[in-house]
Amino acid sequence: MLRNRIVLAFFLVIFSLCNLIASNKAAAQKALINQSKEANSYFRDNNFEKSLLLAREVLKKALQTKNNELVAASYNLIGCNYNEFSEFDKAIEYFNKSLHYAKIVANDTLQFKAFNNLGNVYCFSKKNYNKGIPFFKKAIFYCKKINNKNYQLFVSINMAWAYFENSDFEHGLPFLKYANANFVENGNESICTVFEMINGMYFNHLGNFKKASEHLQKSIKHGYIHNDLDDVSDAHNEYSKLLFKYGHYKEAYIHLKKYDDLINSIYEENKIIKASVAGLNVELDEYKRELTKFELIKEAQKQNLIKSKIIVVLFIIVFCILLILIYTLVRNNSYKRKINTELTIANNDLLIAKEKAEVASQMKSQFVSTISHELRTPLYGVIGITNMLVDEYKYLAKSPHLTSLKFSARYLLSLINDILQINKIEENRIVLEHMTFNISDEIELIIQSLSFLAQNNRNRVEIDIHSNLPEYVIGDKLRFSQIIMNIVSNALKFTKNGNVKISAVVEKKEGNICYIQFKISDTGVGIDVKDQLKIFDKFVQVGRNDTDYQGTGLGLSIVKRLLELFNSEVHLESVIGQGTTFTFTIPFESDLQKTNAIINNINVDLSTSHIFKVLIVEDNKINQMVTRKLMEKNHFKCHVVEDGFQALSVLEKETFDIILMDINMPLMNGFETTRLIRSQQIETPIVALTAFDKEEIAEEALAAGLDDIIIKPFDQSKLFKVIHSLVSNSQSVS
């Protein structure tokens, strides 16, 4: 408890001391301000000695306490004293110092006083009006800034006086007018003497002796009443000039004598000497301050010299380190040049290898395209002839040999499509389309197309479509079908006497986007954990025996990459001997208005009883026969030619409803033939029947004037739908 009291007492003492120090500082500053006011009072009483001595003391203390406002005020007062005993250059020096400190503290009043006093010295003491008047203008600027009408009136009177003394009455008149207009409101006794004097000067200039005399007499009278002896002396001088001008020489002499007497009384020699001594003391103080600064600079230079020696030593050390570094850098640079040379050679080798790889990639793409075209052409014949045999010999429809032939041809076509598909994906040539379709219907079609494989392995397929699925969705139907078909065909292939289940459910919905989760599971052989990542690589079939399974190993690789286009991924769960489950989610748009718009824009098969005339341009004899039989079976009238020249010759004589154009023909290809047909203003619809991939030739086909592209082997219903649509549109236009 006692300790707490001691601590409390200690803090009370400290607090009291702080308050005491603060109050002492405030008292000291107040005393200093009073001394400054007293020095100004001595100056107004023409006691320059006391004014200078007191201003010197105030200046010392103000510099010690860093009171820049008092420093500026003291320098200003010292300058005024020097001006009074004609030390004009020194006065200017101190007024400039005052201005410097006034700017530091941003005191507009002190800046006004400094500028006004500089104007006074230059105009009325040094008679340099060109240099003095700009200072008066700056003083007026600060008057307006602080909104002091008294100061503005004061400076305006000074400016009028300066202009009049310089015989420039034209420029001085506006300031005289301002003074006359504002004197009653803003004037005071201290400037009345000068105010009346400058009015007398102006009337003297106008030649109005009476008015000039009245104003000058008022000026003299007022000056004596208020003891403005300095201004009265100037008034006597101006009045003597007026009297002398009008021939009143005796009176002029009297006033001139009074002017001299007043000057002598104001600036008597003893006062000037004492004031000069006081001024010398002020200057001595300034010299002492400069000497102190010089000593400080000298000490700083000494310290800098010591630092310089240390820096030199450090520089030598650093220089030695730099030499070592330079030596190391030279060695490293030599080594780097050697390495860079080796890298340049290696880089050149890499560039050559890159170019070769790009050429090889282009050759691979070209090879894939060419080989697929060469394989599709005979496949078209095989599939077409198989269909013809079934149509012409109905009893062969159930022949296992014919069914096997048909399956083998379609299987070979599927392999070609897989190779082309993976090639397109790798070259980023696939862009997702937007079309309306029913997910349930699409899955049913896929299961029907795979029914042979399911029956062959004695598998049962189950479809579970959740009720929350929208009836129609918008998306890329073809890519979706490829994903489902590849996974389901794999499930059917690796499952025997088992079950394959396909389920679909809406996982979540965001706006118009439905995220539909698909799950395809089987009860087949399963996939070992160590092999589960491999199966998505190209040309990989895990645990395959040559006699067990068929395929290229591209199916799941295509699935993975197509799902990436949908911003999705496939998840795999599998147990050896129990089966495999693939799960993935695809976002589809579900918008009833968009769906209706897309459905309404779908071309409808407009079959009619009209017999269409078809021109078939095909160089392959087997394909000629297959296409012709197909057309005639559907009641089309056909004309077959082997090349483009024959087609042009026939078109000169006959007209046709539709032209089926092969692309890869000798002499002249299908594009060139189409361009020539269009150049002859023949508007007959032309459909390309080609083994080339559609995306490879689409741009050139459109430029040549082809209306559509059908890839061989093709779906017959699709071909006839395209033909009916194009013919109907052509007839409606004509």
XYZ file of C-alpha atoms in Angstrom:
734
model
C 0.000 0.000 0.000
C 2.874 2.347 0.919
C 4.622 1.522 -2.387
C 1.444 2.488 -4.301
C 1.309 5.824 -2.529
C 4.959 6.544 -3.356
C 4.352 5.724 -7.059
C 1.236 7.922 -7.103
C 3.140 10.780 -5.465
C 5.966 10.372 -8.005
C 3.552 10.633 -10.941
C 1.849 13.662 -9.386
C 5.247 15.386 -9.094
C 6.087 14.543 -12.728
C 2.675 15.796 -13.877
C 3.134 19.032 -11.892
C 6.613 19.550 -13.352
C 5.269 19.046 -16.909
C 2.512 21.570 -16.290
C 5.043 23.987 -14.767
C 7.421 23.653 -17.736
C 4.537 24.152 -20.188
C 3.282 27.216 -18.320
C 6.851 28.633 -18.122
C 7.265 28.216 -21.873
C 3.959 29.952 -22.533
C 4.935 32.795 -20.184
C 8.336 33.149 -21.880
C 6.738 33.319 -25.317
C 4.236 35.909 -24.110
C 7.055 38.034 -22.654
C 8.947 37.769 -25.944
C 5.905 38.949 -27.907
C 5.527 41.911 -25.525
C 9.209 42.804 -26.058
C 8.668 42.696 -29.823
C 5.694 45.053 -29.495
C 7.810 47.385 -27.304
C 10.587 47.426 -29.944
C 7.991 48.428 -32.550
C 6.767 51.204 -30.240
C 10.341 52.572 -29.900
C 10.628 52.585 -33.686
C 7.403 54.573 -34.125
C 8.805 57.129 -31.599
C 11.987 57.423 -33.716
C 14.069 55.908 -30.896
C 16.051 53.695 -33.257
C 18.757 52.759 -30.709
C 16.329 51.201 -28.224
C 14.279 49.680 -31.037
C 17.367 47.954 -32.493
C 18.674 46.737 -29.118
C 15.340 45.280 -28.088
C 14.757 43.749 -31.553
C 18.225 42.132 -31.275
C 17.296 40.507 -27.929
C 13.979 39.259 -29.281
C 15.738 37.855 -32.366
C 18.256 35.893 -30.258
C 15.567 34.305 -28.086
C 13.279 33.626 -31.064
C 16.103 31.806 -32.868
C 16.826 29.765 -29.717
C 13.177 28.769 -29.282
C 12.707 28.332 -33.078
C 9.813 30.776 -33.102
C 10.028 31.589 -36.803
C 7.164 34.097 -36.712
C 9.018 36.241 -34.153
C 12.259 35.763 -36.133
C 10.518 37.123 -39.254
C 8.995 40.028 -37.281
C 12.380 40.899 -35.679
C 14.230 40.886 -39.011
C 11.491 43.113 -40.460
C 11.827 45.643 -37.611
C 15.660 45.638 -37.887
C 15.323 46.329 -41.615
C 12.973 49.245 -40.898
C 15.554 50.749 -38.498
C 18.352 50.447 -41.054
C 16.133 52.083 -43.650
C 15.573 55.046 -41.342
C 19.292 55.839 -41.031
C 19.863 55.325 -44.772
C 21.557 51.889 -44.639
C 19.329 50.833 -47.529
C 21.261 47.750 -48.697
C 21.341 46.359 -45.174
C 17.639 47.166 -44.821
C 16.932 45.178 -48.003
C 19.043 42.282 -46.674
C 17.025 42.080 -43.419
C 13.683 42.484 -45.194
C 14.614 39.501 -47.400
C 15.512 37.461 -44.294
C 12.158 38.409 -42.809
C 10.453 37.296 -46.020
C 12.337 33.953 -45.926
C 11.100 33.082 -42.408
C 7.595 34.401 -43.146
C 7.394 31.949 -46.078
C 8.569 29.080 -43.830
C 5.640 29.637 -41.447
C 3.308 30.655 -44.333
C 2.335 33.835 -42.474
C 0.616 36.020 -45.086
C 0.588 39.133 -42.866
C 4.362 39.015 -42.315
C 4.891 38.402 -46.047
C 2.742 41.463 -46.792
C 4.856 43.611 -44.451
C 8.151 42.384 -45.959
C 6.999 43.038 -49.544
C 5.603 46.466 -48.614
C 8.846 47.469 -46.860
C 10.955 46.277 -49.812
C 8.745 48.431 -52.059
C 9.278 51.420 -49.751
C 13.093 51.036 -49.758
C 13.401 50.646 -53.519
C 10.873 53.386 -54.398
C 11.383 56.103 -51.757
C 14.992 55.482 -50.650
C 16.821 54.090 -53.684
C 14.393 55.720 -56.191
C 14.335 52.469 -58.188
C 10.630 52.494 -59.065
C 10.821 49.692 -61.639
C 12.093 47.304 -58.971
C 10.059 48.670 -56.067
C 6.550 48.765 -57.598
C 6.449 44.927 -58.245
C 7.029 44.450 -54.476
C 4.027 46.709 -53.784
C 1.941 44.588 -56.189
C 2.914 41.433 -54.290
C 1.988 43.187 -51.046
C -1.484 43.976 -52.508
C -1.848 40.278 -53.432
C -1.335 39.264 -49.768
C -3.668 42.044 -48.583
C -6.421 40.560 -50.689
C -5.502 37.048 -49.556
C -5.897 37.918 -45.867
C -8.817 40.264 -46.776
C -7.380 43.251 -44.893
C -8.859 46.444 -46.380
C -6.702 48.697 -44.131
C -3.482 47.139 -45.444
C -4.754 47.344 -49.040
C -5.544 51.052 -48.607
C -2.096 51.598 -47.073
C -0.269 49.904 -50.005
C -2.470 51.684 -52.571
C -1.442 55.088 -51.086
C 2.233 54.006 -51.233
C 1.869 52.916 -54.868
C 0.150 56.174 -55.863
C 2.948 58.108 -54.097
C 5.637 56.039 -55.892
C 4.058 56.526 -59.318
C 3.565 60.285 -58.662
C 7.180 60.725 -57.536
C 8.213 59.006 -60.756
C 5.945 61.458 -62.655
C 3.799 58.531 -63.812
C 0.416 60.004 -62.876
C -1.470 57.837 -65.391
C -0.584 54.552 -63.616
C -0.779 56.095 -60.158
C -4.278 57.554 -60.636
C -6.210 54.209 -60.188
C -4.548 53.727 -56.804
C -5.364 57.316 -55.774
C -8.980 56.770 -56.798
C -9.097 53.551 -54.756
C -7.650 55.447 -51.754
C -10.187 58.283 -52.071
C -13.078 55.794 -52.408
C -12.067 53.714 -49.364
C -10.349 56.169 -47.022
C -13.420 57.098 -44.998
C -14.287 53.416 -44.352
C -10.812 51.873 -43.978
C -8.458 54.843 -43.296
C -6.973 55.946 -39.984
C -4.999 58.836 -38.488
C -1.613 57.175 -39.169
C -1.956 57.464 -42.962
C -3.978 60.689 -43.150
C -0.866 62.880 -43.584
C 0.371 60.917 -46.634
C -3.182 60.589 -48.004
C -3.682 64.364 -48.101
C -0.150 64.824 -49.479
C -0.638 62.556 -52.537
C -3.928 64.313 -53.322
C -2.009 67.606 -53.229
C 0.646 66.125 -55.545
C -2.037 65.026 -58.043
C -3.779 68.446 -58.089
C -0.357 70.064 -58.516
C 0.096 67.860 -61.574
C -3.336 68.965 -62.877
C -2.363 72.624 -62.352
C -5.032 73.252 -59.724
C -3.080 75.376 -57.265
C -6.005 75.940 -54.937
C -6.884 72.269 -54.484
C -3.255 71.231 -54.284
C -2.577 73.900 -51.619
C -5.624 72.873 -49.562
C -4.604 69.204 -49.455
C -0.962 69.903 -48.662
C -1.889 72.312 -45.861
C -4.232 69.669 -44.406
C -1.391 67.138 -44.631
C 1.012 69.443 -42.746
C -1.571 70.349 -40.116
C -2.532 66.716 -39.490
C 1.123 65.645 -39.316
C 1.902 68.124 -36.543
C -1.242 67.224 -34.599
C -0.381 63.494 -34.612
C 3.400 63.965 -34.453
C 3.981 62.276 -37.860
C 7.178 64.287 -38.274
C 8.667 62.059 -40.983
C 5.543 62.399 -43.169
C 5.221 66.143 -42.302
C 8.749 66.689 -43.628
C 7.710 65.156 -46.974
C 4.542 67.303 -46.985
C 6.654 70.506 -46.410
C 8.919 69.420 -49.265
C 5.995 68.881 -51.669
C 4.364 72.184 -50.593
C 7.631 74.068 -51.225
C 7.700 72.573 -54.746
C 4.109 73.753 -55.361
C 4.829 77.300 -54.088
C 8.047 77.557 -56.065
C 6.202 76.397 -59.223
C 3.712 79.282 -58.903
C 6.295 81.946 -57.970
C 5.739 82.105 -54.206
C 9.464 81.887 -53.558
C 9.512 83.300 -50.048
C 6.875 80.873 -48.774
C 8.538 78.094 -50.697
C 11.822 78.816 -48.903
C 10.063 78.826 -45.508
C 8.595 75.344 -46.093
C 11.856 74.016 -47.486
C 13.617 75.308 -44.323
C 11.044 73.509 -42.154
C 11.683 70.342 -44.157
C 15.446 70.560 -43.388
C 14.842 71.320 -39.696
C 12.532 68.344 -39.310
C 14.992 65.995 -41.026
C 17.803 67.188 -38.757
C 15.678 66.795 -35.641
C 14.610 63.280 -36.618
C 18.062 62.119 -37.617
C 20.311 64.030 -35.248
C 23.905 62.788 -35.341
C 24.046 61.382 -31.806
C 20.965 59.246 -32.386
C 22.362 57.954 -35.654
C 25.694 57.039 -34.071
C 24.016 55.195 -31.212
C 21.656 53.471 -33.610
C 24.608 52.506 -35.803
C 26.349 50.958 -32.783
C 23.189 49.002 -32.019
C 23.053 48.009 -35.686
C 26.670 46.870 -35.544
C 25.789 44.682 -32.583
C 22.954 43.151 -34.577
C 25.328 42.527 -37.463
C 27.894 41.097 -35.039
C 25.253 38.659 -33.841
C 24.626 37.672 -37.447
C 28.364 37.169 -38.010
C 28.581 35.063 -34.853
C 25.738 32.899 -36.116
C 27.470 32.563 -39.483
C 30.737 31.686 -37.676
C 28.941 29.033 -35.642
C 27.560 27.607 -38.861
C 31.063 27.660 -40.334
C 32.448 25.807 -37.280
C 29.696 23.230 -37.617
C 30.472 22.851 -41.324
C 34.176 22.503 -40.501
C 33.407 19.802 -37.924
C 31.148 18.056 -40.426
C 33.955 18.218 -43.006
C 36.340 16.693 -40.448
C 33.896 13.870 -39.814
C 33.448 13.463 -43.572
C 37.246 13.220 -43.954
C 37.342 10.386 -41.407
C 34.459 8.718 -43.206
C 36.246 9.230 -46.526
C 39.321 7.393 -45.205
C 37.114 4.530 -44.074
C 35.397 4.564 -47.469
C 38.782 4.427 -49.242
C 39.801 1.395 -47.164
C 36.448 -0.240 -47.842
C 36.786 0.647 -51.519
C 40.173 -1.093 -51.674
C 38.684 -4.176 -50.012
C 35.670 -4.124 -52.357
C 37.977 -3.569 -55.318
C 39.996 -6.650 -54.373
C 36.768 -8.643 -54.005
C 35.635 -7.349 -57.402
C 38.922 -8.446 -58.970
C 38.334 -11.918 -57.584
C 34.753 -11.840 -58.860
C 35.862 -10.618 -62.291
C 38.392 -13.443 -62.488
C 35.658 -15.895 -61.482
C 33.249 -14.346 -64.004
C 35.823 -14.573 -66.788
C 36.331 -18.257 -66.017
C 32.574 -18.809 -65.777
C 32.011 -16.856 -68.980
C 34.522 -19.009 -70.797
C 32.783 -22.093 -69.452
C 29.357 -20.663 -70.374
C 30.510 -19.916 -73.933
C 31.578 -23.509 -74.236
C 28.250 -24.716 -72.803
C 26.305 -22.232 -74.979
C 28.048 -23.523 -78.067
C 27.058 -27.049 -77.111
C 23.523 -25.883 -76.318
C 23.291 -24.059 -79.658
C 24.268 -27.224 -81.466
C 21.787 -29.216 -79.367
C 19.093 -26.567 -79.958
C 19.663 -26.713 -83.697
C 19.371 -30.478 -83.518
C 16.135 -30.061 -81.546
C 14.767 -27.593 -84.104
C 15.568 -30.026 -86.902
C 13.955 -32.824 -84.882
C 10.931 -30.566 -84.218
C 10.571 -29.784 -87.910
C 10.851 -33.471 -88.719
C 8.260 -34.250 -86.033
C 5.896 -31.616 -87.470
C 6.395 -33.026 -90.958
C 5.837 -36.526 -89.561
C 2.681 -35.310 -87.783
C 1.392 -33.764 -90.999
C 2.272 -36.928 -92.888
C 0.487 -38.975 -90.197
C -2.636 -36.806 -90.497
C -2.459 -37.013 -94.272
C -1.910 -40.760 -94.080
C -4.875 -41.229 -91.715
C -7.068 -39.128 -93.993
C -5.925 -40.956 -97.136
C -6.141 -44.457 -95.664
C -9.597 -43.762 -94.243
C -10.761 -42.541 -97.653
C -9.266 -45.597 -99.380
C -10.924 -47.916 -96.837
C -14.300 -46.176 -96.857
C -14.624 -46.487 -100.652
C -14.536 -50.323 -100.809
C -16.515 -50.537 -97.541
C -19.274 -48.531 -99.199
C -19.336 -51.219 -101.914
C -19.288 -54.091 -99.408
C -22.092 -52.685 -97.247
C -24.096 -51.611 -100.280
C -23.825 -54.991 -102.020
C -24.731 -56.780 -98.763
C -27.897 -54.675 -98.505
C -28.647 -55.370 -102.182
C -28.323 -59.136 -101.637
C -30.708 -58.970 -98.679
C -33.190 -56.892 -100.712
C -33.039 -59.088 -103.842
C -32.846 -62.484 -102.104
C -35.107 -62.302 -99.095
C -34.271 -65.851 -97.960
C -30.663 -64.719 -97.304
C -31.807 -62.218 -94.673
C -31.368 -64.858 -91.949
C -28.102 -66.229 -93.343
C -25.425 -66.176 -90.602
C -22.738 -65.727 -93.245
C -24.359 -62.608 -94.665
C -24.995 -61.275 -91.145
C -21.329 -61.866 -90.267
C -20.246 -60.122 -93.456
C -22.438 -57.142 -92.656
C -21.178 -57.024 -89.039
C -17.540 -57.289 -90.142
C -17.974 -54.423 -92.588
C -19.613 -52.222 -89.970
C -16.945 -53.207 -87.422
C -14.222 -52.213 -89.850
C -16.043 -48.909 -90.435
C -16.194 -48.385 -86.657
C -12.415 -48.884 -86.382
C -11.826 -46.322 -89.133
C -14.149 -43.862 -87.387
C -12.258 -44.345 -84.078
C -8.899 -43.636 -85.709
C -10.294 -40.519 -87.404
C -11.942 -39.406 -84.160
C -8.758 -39.594 -82.062
C -6.850 -37.818 -84.818
C -9.398 -34.936 -84.814
C -9.255 -34.620 -81.034
C -5.449 -34.444 -81.021
C -5.514 -31.697 -83.648
C -8.203 -29.732 -81.748
C -10.543 -29.834 -84.711
C -13.680 -30.726 -82.751
C -16.177 -27.979 -81.864
C -19.232 -28.982 -79.829
C -22.564 -28.462 -81.588
C -25.938 -27.475 -80.123
C -28.954 -29.514 -81.169
C -32.099 -30.733 -79.456
C -32.474 -34.423 -78.671
C -34.072 -36.845 -76.242
C -31.516 -38.632 -74.058
C -33.712 -41.694 -73.530
C -34.370 -42.116 -77.268
C -30.684 -41.732 -78.056
C -29.677 -44.401 -75.537
C -32.348 -46.756 -76.929
C -30.949 -46.309 -80.447
C -27.430 -47.057 -79.209
C -28.609 -50.267 -77.473
C -30.420 -51.360 -80.644
C -27.280 -50.826 -82.723
C -25.316 -52.955 -80.239
C -27.948 -55.677 -79.946
C -25.893 -58.136 -82.026
C -22.952 -57.801 -79.604
C -25.279 -58.194 -76.593
C -26.904 -61.318 -78.052
C -23.555 -62.765 -79.077
C -22.295 -62.623 -75.452
C -25.715 -63.448 -74.013
C -25.882 -60.224 -71.991
C -28.957 -58.452 -70.690
C -29.074 -54.628 -71.018
C -31.061 -52.526 -68.520
C -31.877 -48.833 -68.954
C -32.819 -46.706 -65.901
C -33.759 -43.134 -66.841
C -34.831 -41.053 -63.811
C -38.094 -39.129 -64.058
C -36.402 -35.796 -63.258
C -34.628 -35.752 -66.663
C -36.064 -33.103 -69.027
C -37.772 -34.484 -72.154
C -35.414 -32.616 -74.457
C -31.931 -31.195 -73.903
C -29.673 -29.037 -76.062
C -26.130 -30.230 -76.686
C -23.819 -32.178 -78.976
C -25.825 -35.335 -79.660
C -23.117 -36.954 -81.806
C -20.329 -36.648 -79.188
C -22.698 -37.787 -76.435
C -23.650 -40.867 -78.494
C -19.973 -41.656 -79.118
C -19.252 -41.541 -75.362
C -22.183 -43.831 -74.469
C -21.550 -46.212 -77.396
C -17.840 -46.668 -76.604
C -18.414 -47.392 -72.909
C -21.436 -49.676 -73.490
C -19.717 -51.590 -76.305
C -16.715 -52.175 -73.993
C -19.066 -53.342 -71.224
C -20.816 -55.776 -73.607
C -17.489 -56.977 -75.014
C -15.907 -57.800 -71.630
C -19.061 -59.267 -70.067
C -20.445 -62.733 -70.815
C -23.749 -64.086 -69.522
C -24.109 -60.964 -67.384
C -25.849 -57.633 -67.003
C -25.064 -54.154 -68.312
C -26.961 -51.261 -66.719
C -27.216 -47.660 -67.998
C -28.683 -45.059 -65.613
C -29.150 -41.287 -65.921
C -30.251 -38.779 -63.253
C -30.188 -34.990 -62.851
C -27.443 -34.287 -60.298
C -28.094 -30.537 -59.986
C -29.558 -27.606 -61.929
C -28.120 -24.094 -62.280
C -30.411 -21.792 -64.265
C -31.032 -23.425 -67.639
C -28.121 -25.877 -67.226
C -28.879 -29.441 -66.093
C -25.931 -31.482 -64.813
C -26.894 -35.057 -65.717
C -24.975 -37.923 -64.126
C -24.575 -41.089 -66.212
C -23.557 -44.425 -64.715
C -22.719 -47.483 -66.849
C -22.009 -50.676 -64.877
C -21.399 -54.286 -65.891
C -20.793 -57.638 -64.215
C -17.840 -58.508 -66.412
C -14.193 -59.412 -65.846
C -13.288 -56.159 -64.054
C -10.040 -54.167 -64.181
C -7.117 -54.491 -61.787
C -6.299 -51.328 -59.756
C -2.794 -51.118 -61.251
C -4.282 -51.087 -64.763
C -7.132 -48.623 -64.185
C -5.166 -45.549 -65.261
C -3.743 -47.272 -68.355
C -7.054 -48.058 -70.010
C -7.586 -44.404 -70.979
C -4.359 -44.367 -72.994
C -4.396 -44.904 -76.744
C -4.074 -48.439 -78.173
C -4.150 -50.033 -74.693
C -6.222 -53.115 -73.865
C -5.495 -54.494 -70.417
C -5.254 -58.292 -70.049
C -6.127 -58.840 -73.704
C -5.558 -62.187 -75.398
C -5.423 -62.052 -79.183
C -8.233 -64.561 -79.453
C -10.456 -63.057 -76.755
C -11.339 -59.480 -77.693
C -11.322 -57.244 -80.719
C -10.672 -53.537 -81.069
C -7.959 -50.902 -81.331
C -7.887 -49.774 -77.696
C -9.059 -46.285 -78.703
C -12.599 -46.337 -77.281
C -11.903 -45.188 -73.713
C -9.220 -42.772 -74.857
C -11.866 -41.128 -77.083
C -14.327 -41.124 -74.168
C -11.877 -39.337 -71.866
C -11.014 -36.672 -74.424
C -14.609 -36.057 -75.495
C -15.623 -35.602 -71.850
C -12.858 -33.012 -71.501
C -14.605 -31.054 -74.276
C -17.712 -31.080 -72.033
C -15.534 -29.865 -69.086
C -16.124 -33.216 -67.402
C -14.164 -36.318 -66.433
C -14.860 -40.023 -66.077
C -14.590 -41.902 -62.757
C -13.890 -45.623 -62.649
C -14.701 -48.225 -59.988
C -13.829 -51.843 -60.668
C -13.215 -55.140 -58.894
C -11.603 -58.113 -60.618
C -14.227 -60.794 -61.374
C -17.143 -58.620 -60.164
C -17.463 -55.911 -62.779
C -16.807 -52.261 -63.630
C -18.706 -48.979 -63.221
C -18.025 -45.795 -65.211
C -19.522 -42.539 -63.865
C -19.463 -39.089 -65.475
C -21.546 -35.892 -65.479
C -22.349 -33.816 -68.583
C -23.954 -30.334 -68.481
C -26.808 -29.902 -70.988
C -28.969 -26.864 -71.595
C -32.663 -27.322 -70.903
C -34.677 -24.451 -72.355
C -38.210 -25.128 -73.662
C -38.330 -22.023 -75.880
C -34.947 -22.754 -77.459
C -35.882 -26.409 -77.897
C -39.110 -25.514 -79.719
C -37.229 -23.038 -81.938
C -34.624 -25.663 -82.880
C -37.278 -28.337 -83.521
C -39.275 -25.936 -85.692
C -36.165 -25.217 -87.769
C -35.427 -28.903 -88.442
C -35.975 -29.810 -92.078
C -38.785 -32.343 -92.440
C -38.623 -35.194 -94.916
C -40.979 -33.981 -97.620
C -41.435 -37.214 -99.560
C -43.667 -36.949 -102.609
C -44.841 -39.244 -105.358
C -42.827 -37.237 -107.859
C -40.045 -39.214 -109.589
C -36.800 -37.267 -109.234
C -34.115 -37.278 -111.918
C -30.700 -37.894 -110.403
C -27.298 -37.406 -112.011
C -24.675 -39.670 -110.360
C -21.061 -38.568 -110.947
C -18.880 -41.517 -109.754
C -15.726 -43.108 -111.192
C -15.792 -46.371 -109.170
C -17.824 -49.044 -111.004
C -18.923 -50.880 -107.847
C -19.986 -47.625 -106.171
C -21.830 -46.637 -109.362
C -23.807 -49.863 -109.188
C -24.541 -49.570 -105.439
C -25.676 -45.934 -105.640
C -27.736 -46.534 -108.774
C -29.493 -49.598 -107.278
C -30.235 -47.613 -104.113
C -31.727 -44.707 -106.080
C -33.787 -46.904 -108.400
C -35.064 -48.951 -105.463
C -36.547 -45.681 -104.129
C -38.107 -44.843 -107.536
C -35.492 -42.295 -108.649
C -34.588 -41.991 -112.339
C -30.778 -42.213 -112.587
C -28.144 -41.181 -115.083
C -24.548 -42.269 -114.271
C -21.344 -40.618 -115.593
C -17.718 -41.459 -114.744
C -16.087 -38.026 -114.541
C -16.676 -34.306 -114.441
C -16.347 -33.685 -118.169
C -19.133 -36.180 -118.897
C -21.283 -34.521 -116.222
C -20.852 -31.087 -117.861
C -21.682 -32.564 -121.262
C -24.903 -34.206 -119.977
C -25.991 -31.034 -118.141
C -25.833 -29.106 -121.403
C -28.563 -31.370 -122.798
C -30.651 -32.407 -119.770
C -31.882 -31.014 -116.500
C -31.910 -32.934 -113.206
C -33.552 -32.539 -109.823
C -30.390 -33.473 -107.865
C -26.709 -34.231 -108.577
C -24.760 -36.754 -106.444
C -21.091 -35.822 -106.840
C -18.040 -37.908 -105.923
C -15.042 -35.779 -104.879
C -11.987 -37.932 -105.599
C -12.191 -38.508 -109.379
C -9.585 -38.651 -112.158
C -9.199 -35.883 -114.780
C -11.267 -33.384 -112.759
C -12.309 -33.680 -109.092
C -15.747 -32.955 -107.678
C -14.882 -29.426 -106.460
C -13.688 -28.284 -109.885
C -16.695 -29.923 -111.579
C -19.088 -28.141 -109.201
C -17.400 -24.759 -109.810
C -17.809 -25.195 -113.588
C -21.473 -26.230 -113.176
C -22.166 -23.134 -111.082
C -20.307 -20.929 -113.548
C -22.887 -21.996 -116.164
C -25.683 -20.646 -113.913
C -27.003 -24.156 -113.170
C -28.734 -23.988 -109.752
C -29.476 -27.741 -109.418
C -28.712 -28.925 -105.845
C -25.420 -30.823 -105.654
C -24.666 -33.282 -102.817
C -21.153 -34.621 -102.309
C -21.052 -38.408 -101.841
C -17.505 -38.895 -100.625
C -15.303 -41.052 -98.435
C -13.441 -37.929 -97.190
C -14.134 -36.730 -93.648
C -16.751 -33.979 -93.708
C -14.759 -31.498 -91.607
C -11.749 -31.803 -93.928
C -13.643 -30.684 -97.029
C -16.496 -28.566 -95.597
C -14.855 -25.175 -96.252
C -13.772 -26.010 -99.820
C -17.164 -27.625 -100.554
C -19.009 -24.485 -99.497
C -16.691 -22.307 -101.606
C -17.166 -24.566 -104.659
C -20.980 -24.401 -104.461
C -21.899 -27.803 -102.999
C -25.172 -27.822 -101.024
C -24.436 -30.700 -98.630
C -21.979 -33.521 -97.854
C -22.835 -37.191 -97.214
C -19.993 -39.468 -96.064
C -19.772 -42.985 -97.503
C -20.862 -45.468 -96.212
C -23.970 -43.515 -95.231
C -27.348 -43.966 -93.608
C -29.876 -44.316 -96.429
C -32.619 -42.456 -94.585
C -30.287 -39.494 -94.018
C -29.405 -39.355 -97.735
C -33.053 -39.341 -98.862
C -33.982 -36.778 -96.226
C -31.255 -34.436 -97.551
C -32.325 -35.042 -101.182
C -36.021 -34.346 -100.505
C -35.182 -31.222 -98.483
C -32.859 -29.764 -101.150
C -35.195 -30.577 -104.065
C -38.209 -29.124 -102.231
C -36.311 -25.907 -101.397
C -35.079 -25.624 -104.988
C -38.577 -26.065 -106.434
C -40.100 -23.565 -103.999
C -37.480 -20.936 -104.965
C -37.999 -21.497 -108.697
